[in-house]
PDB file of C-alpha atoms in Angstrom:
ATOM      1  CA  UNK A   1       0.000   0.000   0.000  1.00  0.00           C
ATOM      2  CA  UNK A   2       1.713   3.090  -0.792  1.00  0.00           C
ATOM      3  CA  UNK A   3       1.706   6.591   1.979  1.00  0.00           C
ATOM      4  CA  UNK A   4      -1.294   8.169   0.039  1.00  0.00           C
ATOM      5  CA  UNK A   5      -3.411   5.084   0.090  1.00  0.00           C
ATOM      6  CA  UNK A   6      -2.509   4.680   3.633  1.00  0.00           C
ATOM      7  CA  UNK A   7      -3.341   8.224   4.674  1.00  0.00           C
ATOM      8  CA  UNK A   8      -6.729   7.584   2.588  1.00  0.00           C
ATOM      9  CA  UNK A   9      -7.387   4.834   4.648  1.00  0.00           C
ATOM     10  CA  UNK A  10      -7.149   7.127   7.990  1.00  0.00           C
ATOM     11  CA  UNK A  11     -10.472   6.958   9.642  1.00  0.00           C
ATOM     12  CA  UNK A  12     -11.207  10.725   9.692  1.00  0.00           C
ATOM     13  CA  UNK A  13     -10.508  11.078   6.111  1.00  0.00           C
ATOM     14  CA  UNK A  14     -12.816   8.660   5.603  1.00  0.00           C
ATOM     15  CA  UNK A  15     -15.693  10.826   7.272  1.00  0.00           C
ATOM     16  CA  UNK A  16     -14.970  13.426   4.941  1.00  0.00           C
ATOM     17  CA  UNK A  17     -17.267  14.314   2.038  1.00  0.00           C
ATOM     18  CA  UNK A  18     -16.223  12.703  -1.477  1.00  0.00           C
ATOM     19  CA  UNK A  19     -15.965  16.786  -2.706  1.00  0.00           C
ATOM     20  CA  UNK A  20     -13.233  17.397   0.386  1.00  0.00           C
ATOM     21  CA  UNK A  21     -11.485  13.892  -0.366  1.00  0.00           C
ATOM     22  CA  UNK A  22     -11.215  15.038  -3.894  1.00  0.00           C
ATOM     23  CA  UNK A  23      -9.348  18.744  -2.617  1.00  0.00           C
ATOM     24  CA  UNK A  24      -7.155  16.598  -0.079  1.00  0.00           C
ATOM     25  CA  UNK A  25      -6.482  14.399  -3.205  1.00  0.00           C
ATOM     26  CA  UNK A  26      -5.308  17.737  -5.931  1.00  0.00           C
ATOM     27  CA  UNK A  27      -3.211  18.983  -3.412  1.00  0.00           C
ATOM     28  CA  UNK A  28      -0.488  16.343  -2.708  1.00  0.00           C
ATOM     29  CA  UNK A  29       2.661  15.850  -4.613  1.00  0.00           C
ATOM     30  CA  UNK A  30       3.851  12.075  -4.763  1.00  0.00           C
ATOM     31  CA  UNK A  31       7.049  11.036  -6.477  1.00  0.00           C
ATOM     32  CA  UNK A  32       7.205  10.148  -9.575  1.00  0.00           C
ATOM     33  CA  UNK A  33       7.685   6.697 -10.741  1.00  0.00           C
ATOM     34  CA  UNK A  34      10.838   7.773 -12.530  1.00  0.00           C
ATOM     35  CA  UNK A  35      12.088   8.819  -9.147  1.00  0.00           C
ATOM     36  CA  UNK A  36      11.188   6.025  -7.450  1.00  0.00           C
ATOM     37  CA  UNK A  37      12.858   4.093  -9.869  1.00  0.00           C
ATOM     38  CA  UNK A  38      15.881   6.515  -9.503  1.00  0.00           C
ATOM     39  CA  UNK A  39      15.815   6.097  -5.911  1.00  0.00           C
ATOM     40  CA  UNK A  40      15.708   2.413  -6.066  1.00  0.00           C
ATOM     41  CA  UNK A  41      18.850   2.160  -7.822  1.00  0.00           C
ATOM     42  CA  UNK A  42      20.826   4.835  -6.151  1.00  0.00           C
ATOM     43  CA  UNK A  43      20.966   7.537  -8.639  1.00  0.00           C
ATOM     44  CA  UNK A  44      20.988  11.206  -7.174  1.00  0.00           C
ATOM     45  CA  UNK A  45      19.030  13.716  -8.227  1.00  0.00           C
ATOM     46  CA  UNK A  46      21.048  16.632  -9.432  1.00  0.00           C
ATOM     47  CA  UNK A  47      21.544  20.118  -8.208  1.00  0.00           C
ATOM     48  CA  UNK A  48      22.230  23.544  -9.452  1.00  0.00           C
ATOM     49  CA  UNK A  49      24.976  25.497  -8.890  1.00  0.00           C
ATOM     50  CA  UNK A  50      23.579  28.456  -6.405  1.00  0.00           C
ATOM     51  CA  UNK A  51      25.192  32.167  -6.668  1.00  0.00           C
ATOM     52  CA  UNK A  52      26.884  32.986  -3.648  1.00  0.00           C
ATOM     53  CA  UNK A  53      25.311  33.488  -0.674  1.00  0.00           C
ATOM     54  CA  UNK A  54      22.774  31.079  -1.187  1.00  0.00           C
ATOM     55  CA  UNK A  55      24.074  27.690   0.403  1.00  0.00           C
ATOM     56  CA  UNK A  56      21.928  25.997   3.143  1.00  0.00           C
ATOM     57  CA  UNK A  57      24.307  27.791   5.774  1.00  0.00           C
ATOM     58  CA  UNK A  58      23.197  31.160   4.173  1.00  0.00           C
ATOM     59  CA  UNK A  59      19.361  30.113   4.852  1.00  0.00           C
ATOM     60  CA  UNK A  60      19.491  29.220   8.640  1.00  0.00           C
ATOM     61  CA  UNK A  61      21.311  32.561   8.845  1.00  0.00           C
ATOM     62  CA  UNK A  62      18.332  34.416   6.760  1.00  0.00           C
ATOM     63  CA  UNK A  63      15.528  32.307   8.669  1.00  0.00           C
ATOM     64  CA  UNK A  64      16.921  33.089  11.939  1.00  0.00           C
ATOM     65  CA  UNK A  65      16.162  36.396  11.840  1.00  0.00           C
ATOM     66  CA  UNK A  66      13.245  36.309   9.627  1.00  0.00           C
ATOM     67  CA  UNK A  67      10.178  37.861  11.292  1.00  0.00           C
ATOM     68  CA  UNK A  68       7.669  35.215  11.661  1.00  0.00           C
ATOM     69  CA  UNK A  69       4.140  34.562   9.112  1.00  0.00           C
ATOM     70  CA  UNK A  70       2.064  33.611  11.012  1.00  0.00           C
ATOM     71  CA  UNK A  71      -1.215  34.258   9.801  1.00  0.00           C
ATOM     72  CA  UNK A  72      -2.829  37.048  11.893  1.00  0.00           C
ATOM     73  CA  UNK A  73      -6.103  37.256   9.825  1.00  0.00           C
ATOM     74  CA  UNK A  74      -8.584  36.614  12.565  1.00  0.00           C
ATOM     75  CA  UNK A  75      -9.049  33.070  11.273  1.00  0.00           C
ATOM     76  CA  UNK A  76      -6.785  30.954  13.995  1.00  0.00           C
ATOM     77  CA  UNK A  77      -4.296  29.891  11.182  1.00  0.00           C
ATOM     78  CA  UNK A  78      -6.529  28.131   9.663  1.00  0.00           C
ATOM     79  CA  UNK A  79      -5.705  28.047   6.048  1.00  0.00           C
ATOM     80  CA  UNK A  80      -8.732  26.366   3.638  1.00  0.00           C
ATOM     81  CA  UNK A  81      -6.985  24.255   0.551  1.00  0.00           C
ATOM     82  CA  UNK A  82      -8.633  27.734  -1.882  1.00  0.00           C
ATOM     83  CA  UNK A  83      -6.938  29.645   0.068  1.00  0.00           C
ATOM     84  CA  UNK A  84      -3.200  27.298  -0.172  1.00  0.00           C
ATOM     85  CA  UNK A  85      -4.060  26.783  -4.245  1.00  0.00           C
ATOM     86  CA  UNK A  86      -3.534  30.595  -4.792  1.00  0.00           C
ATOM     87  CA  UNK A  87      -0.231  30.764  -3.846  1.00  0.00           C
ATOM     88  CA  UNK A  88       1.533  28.717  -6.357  1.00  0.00           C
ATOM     89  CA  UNK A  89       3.972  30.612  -7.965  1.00  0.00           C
ATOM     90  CA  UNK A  90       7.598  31.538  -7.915  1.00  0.00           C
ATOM     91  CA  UNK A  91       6.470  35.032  -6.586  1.00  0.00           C
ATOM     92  CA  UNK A  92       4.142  34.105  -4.012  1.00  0.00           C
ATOM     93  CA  UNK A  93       4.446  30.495  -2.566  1.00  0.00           C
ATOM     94  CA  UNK A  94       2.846  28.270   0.047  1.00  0.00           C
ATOM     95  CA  UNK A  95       3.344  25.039   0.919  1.00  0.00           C
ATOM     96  CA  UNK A  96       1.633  22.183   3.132  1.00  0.00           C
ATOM     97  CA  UNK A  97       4.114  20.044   5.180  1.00  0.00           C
ATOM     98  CA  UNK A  98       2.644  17.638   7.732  1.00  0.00           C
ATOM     99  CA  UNK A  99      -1.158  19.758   7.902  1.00  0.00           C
ATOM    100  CA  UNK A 100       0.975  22.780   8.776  1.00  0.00           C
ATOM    101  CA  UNK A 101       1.113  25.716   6.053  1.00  0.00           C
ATOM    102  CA  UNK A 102       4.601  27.247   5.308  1.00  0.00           C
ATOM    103  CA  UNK A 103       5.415  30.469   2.869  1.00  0.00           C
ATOM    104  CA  UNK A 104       8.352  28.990   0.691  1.00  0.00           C
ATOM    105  CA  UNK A 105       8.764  32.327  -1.328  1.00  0.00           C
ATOM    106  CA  UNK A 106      12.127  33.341  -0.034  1.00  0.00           C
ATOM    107  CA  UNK A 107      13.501  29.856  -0.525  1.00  0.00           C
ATOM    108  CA  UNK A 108      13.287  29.509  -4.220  1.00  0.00           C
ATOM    109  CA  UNK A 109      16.994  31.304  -4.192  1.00  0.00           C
ATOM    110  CA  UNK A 110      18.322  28.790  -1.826  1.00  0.00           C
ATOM    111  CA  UNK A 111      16.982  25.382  -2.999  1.00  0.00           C
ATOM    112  CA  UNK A 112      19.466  23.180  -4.044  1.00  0.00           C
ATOM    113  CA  UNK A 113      17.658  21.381  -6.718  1.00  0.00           C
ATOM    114  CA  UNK A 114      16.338  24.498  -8.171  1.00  0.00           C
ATOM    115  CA  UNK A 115      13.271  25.958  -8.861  1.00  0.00           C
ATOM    116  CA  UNK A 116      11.497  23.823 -11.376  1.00  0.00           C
ATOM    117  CA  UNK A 117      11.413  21.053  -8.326  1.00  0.00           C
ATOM    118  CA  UNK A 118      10.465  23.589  -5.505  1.00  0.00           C
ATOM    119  CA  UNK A 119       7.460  24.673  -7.861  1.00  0.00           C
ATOM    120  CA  UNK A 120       5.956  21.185  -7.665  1.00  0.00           C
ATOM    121  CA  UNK A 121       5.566  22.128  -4.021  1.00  0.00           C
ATOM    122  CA  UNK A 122       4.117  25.482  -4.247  1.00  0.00           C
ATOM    123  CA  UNK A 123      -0.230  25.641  -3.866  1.00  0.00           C
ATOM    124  CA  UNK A 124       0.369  21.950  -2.895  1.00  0.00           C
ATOM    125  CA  UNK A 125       0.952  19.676   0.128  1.00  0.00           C
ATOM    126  CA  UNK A 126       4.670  18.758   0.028  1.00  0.00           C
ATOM    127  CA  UNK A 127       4.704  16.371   2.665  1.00  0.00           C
ATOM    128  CA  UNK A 128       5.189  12.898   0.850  1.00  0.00           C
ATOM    129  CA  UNK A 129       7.241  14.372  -1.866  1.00  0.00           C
ATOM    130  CA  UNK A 130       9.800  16.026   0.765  1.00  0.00           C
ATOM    131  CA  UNK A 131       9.631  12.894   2.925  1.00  0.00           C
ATOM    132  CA  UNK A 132      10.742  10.561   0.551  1.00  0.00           C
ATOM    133  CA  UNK A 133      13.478  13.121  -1.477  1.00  0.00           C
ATOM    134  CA  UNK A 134      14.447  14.825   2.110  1.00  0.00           C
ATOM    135  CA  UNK A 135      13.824  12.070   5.011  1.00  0.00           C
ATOM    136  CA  UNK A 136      17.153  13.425   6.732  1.00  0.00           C
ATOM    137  CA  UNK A 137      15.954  17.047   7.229  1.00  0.00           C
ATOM    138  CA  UNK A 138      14.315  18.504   9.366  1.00  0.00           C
ATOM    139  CA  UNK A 139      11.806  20.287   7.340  1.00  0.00           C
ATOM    140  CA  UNK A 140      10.081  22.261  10.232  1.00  0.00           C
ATOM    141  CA  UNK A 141      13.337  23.848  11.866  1.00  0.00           C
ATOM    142  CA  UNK A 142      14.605  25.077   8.519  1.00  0.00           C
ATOM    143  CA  UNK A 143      10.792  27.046   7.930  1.00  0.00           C
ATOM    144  CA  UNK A 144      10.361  27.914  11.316  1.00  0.00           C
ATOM    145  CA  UNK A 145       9.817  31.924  11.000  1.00  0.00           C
ATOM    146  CA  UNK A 146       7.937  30.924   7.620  1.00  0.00           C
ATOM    147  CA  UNK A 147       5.129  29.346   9.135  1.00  0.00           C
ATOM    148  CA  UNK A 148       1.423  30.350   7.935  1.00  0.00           C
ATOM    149  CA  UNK A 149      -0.949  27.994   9.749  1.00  0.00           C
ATOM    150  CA  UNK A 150      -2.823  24.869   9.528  1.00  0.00           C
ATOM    151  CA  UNK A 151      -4.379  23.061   6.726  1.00  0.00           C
ATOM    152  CA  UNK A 152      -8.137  23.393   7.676  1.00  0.00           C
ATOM    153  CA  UNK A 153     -10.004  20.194   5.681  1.00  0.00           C
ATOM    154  CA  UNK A 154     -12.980  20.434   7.481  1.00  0.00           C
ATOM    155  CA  UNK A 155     -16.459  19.669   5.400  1.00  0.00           C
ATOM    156  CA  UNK A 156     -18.069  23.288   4.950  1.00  0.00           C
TER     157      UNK A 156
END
């Protein structure tokens, strides 16, 4: 069974209406089978070459003293999948990681496999994607100050 058929067979997302199931569903990013293919047989994705200033180190240096995102809206950080689908652009990104949203504007400059993969992520849920490309970093401490909110899926 592979993670999105497992986190379809969750109880609570089975409660949900077949039209929330369906957003849940549009917003996640999976690997490719080319990747998992990749993966299987050891082959690396590749990077690109960064200008200076823009190596990981550089990040934790620029998140550190980020001010935080939280959103302040009146709406308890609760961010509706409309609402995450809008920002889904090099210029104005969001990103779902684990039901939390996170603005992943600033990073496009720093991401080490460029921008063409970080765009997958943006107006989307990142979680499984990152998991199985990134399962040695620590996702939340490098977005820390670039937290939004939460991922409300609630049936309206």
């Amino acid at each position: 069974m592979t993670d999105k058929e497992q986190h379809h067979q969750h109880p609570q997302f089975q409660q949900l209406s077949a039209e929330t199931k369906e957003a849940i569903k549009s917003i996640m990013v999976m690997p490719t089978e080319q990747e998992i293919e990749d993966k299987k047989n050891g082959k690396r994705k590749r990077k690109v070459p960064l200008p200076h200033g823009h190596s990981q180190l550089d990040w934790m240096k620029k998140q550190s003293t980020a001010q935080p995102c939280f959103d302040t809206s009146g709406n308890g950080g609760k961010i509706t999948i409309q609402e995450l689908k809008k920002h889904n652009n090099e210029n104005d990104a969001w990103t779902v990681y684990k039901g939390r949203v996170y603005n992943i504007t600033d990073y496009f400059q720093f991401h080490p496999g460029g921008k063409i993969e970080l765009l997958r992520a943006a107006g989307n849920d990142c979680t499984q994607m990152f998991e199985f490309t990134h399962s040695w970093v620590n996702f939340e401490a490098m977005m820390l100050k670039y937290f939004v909110g939460y991922l409300s899926i609630e049936d309206n």
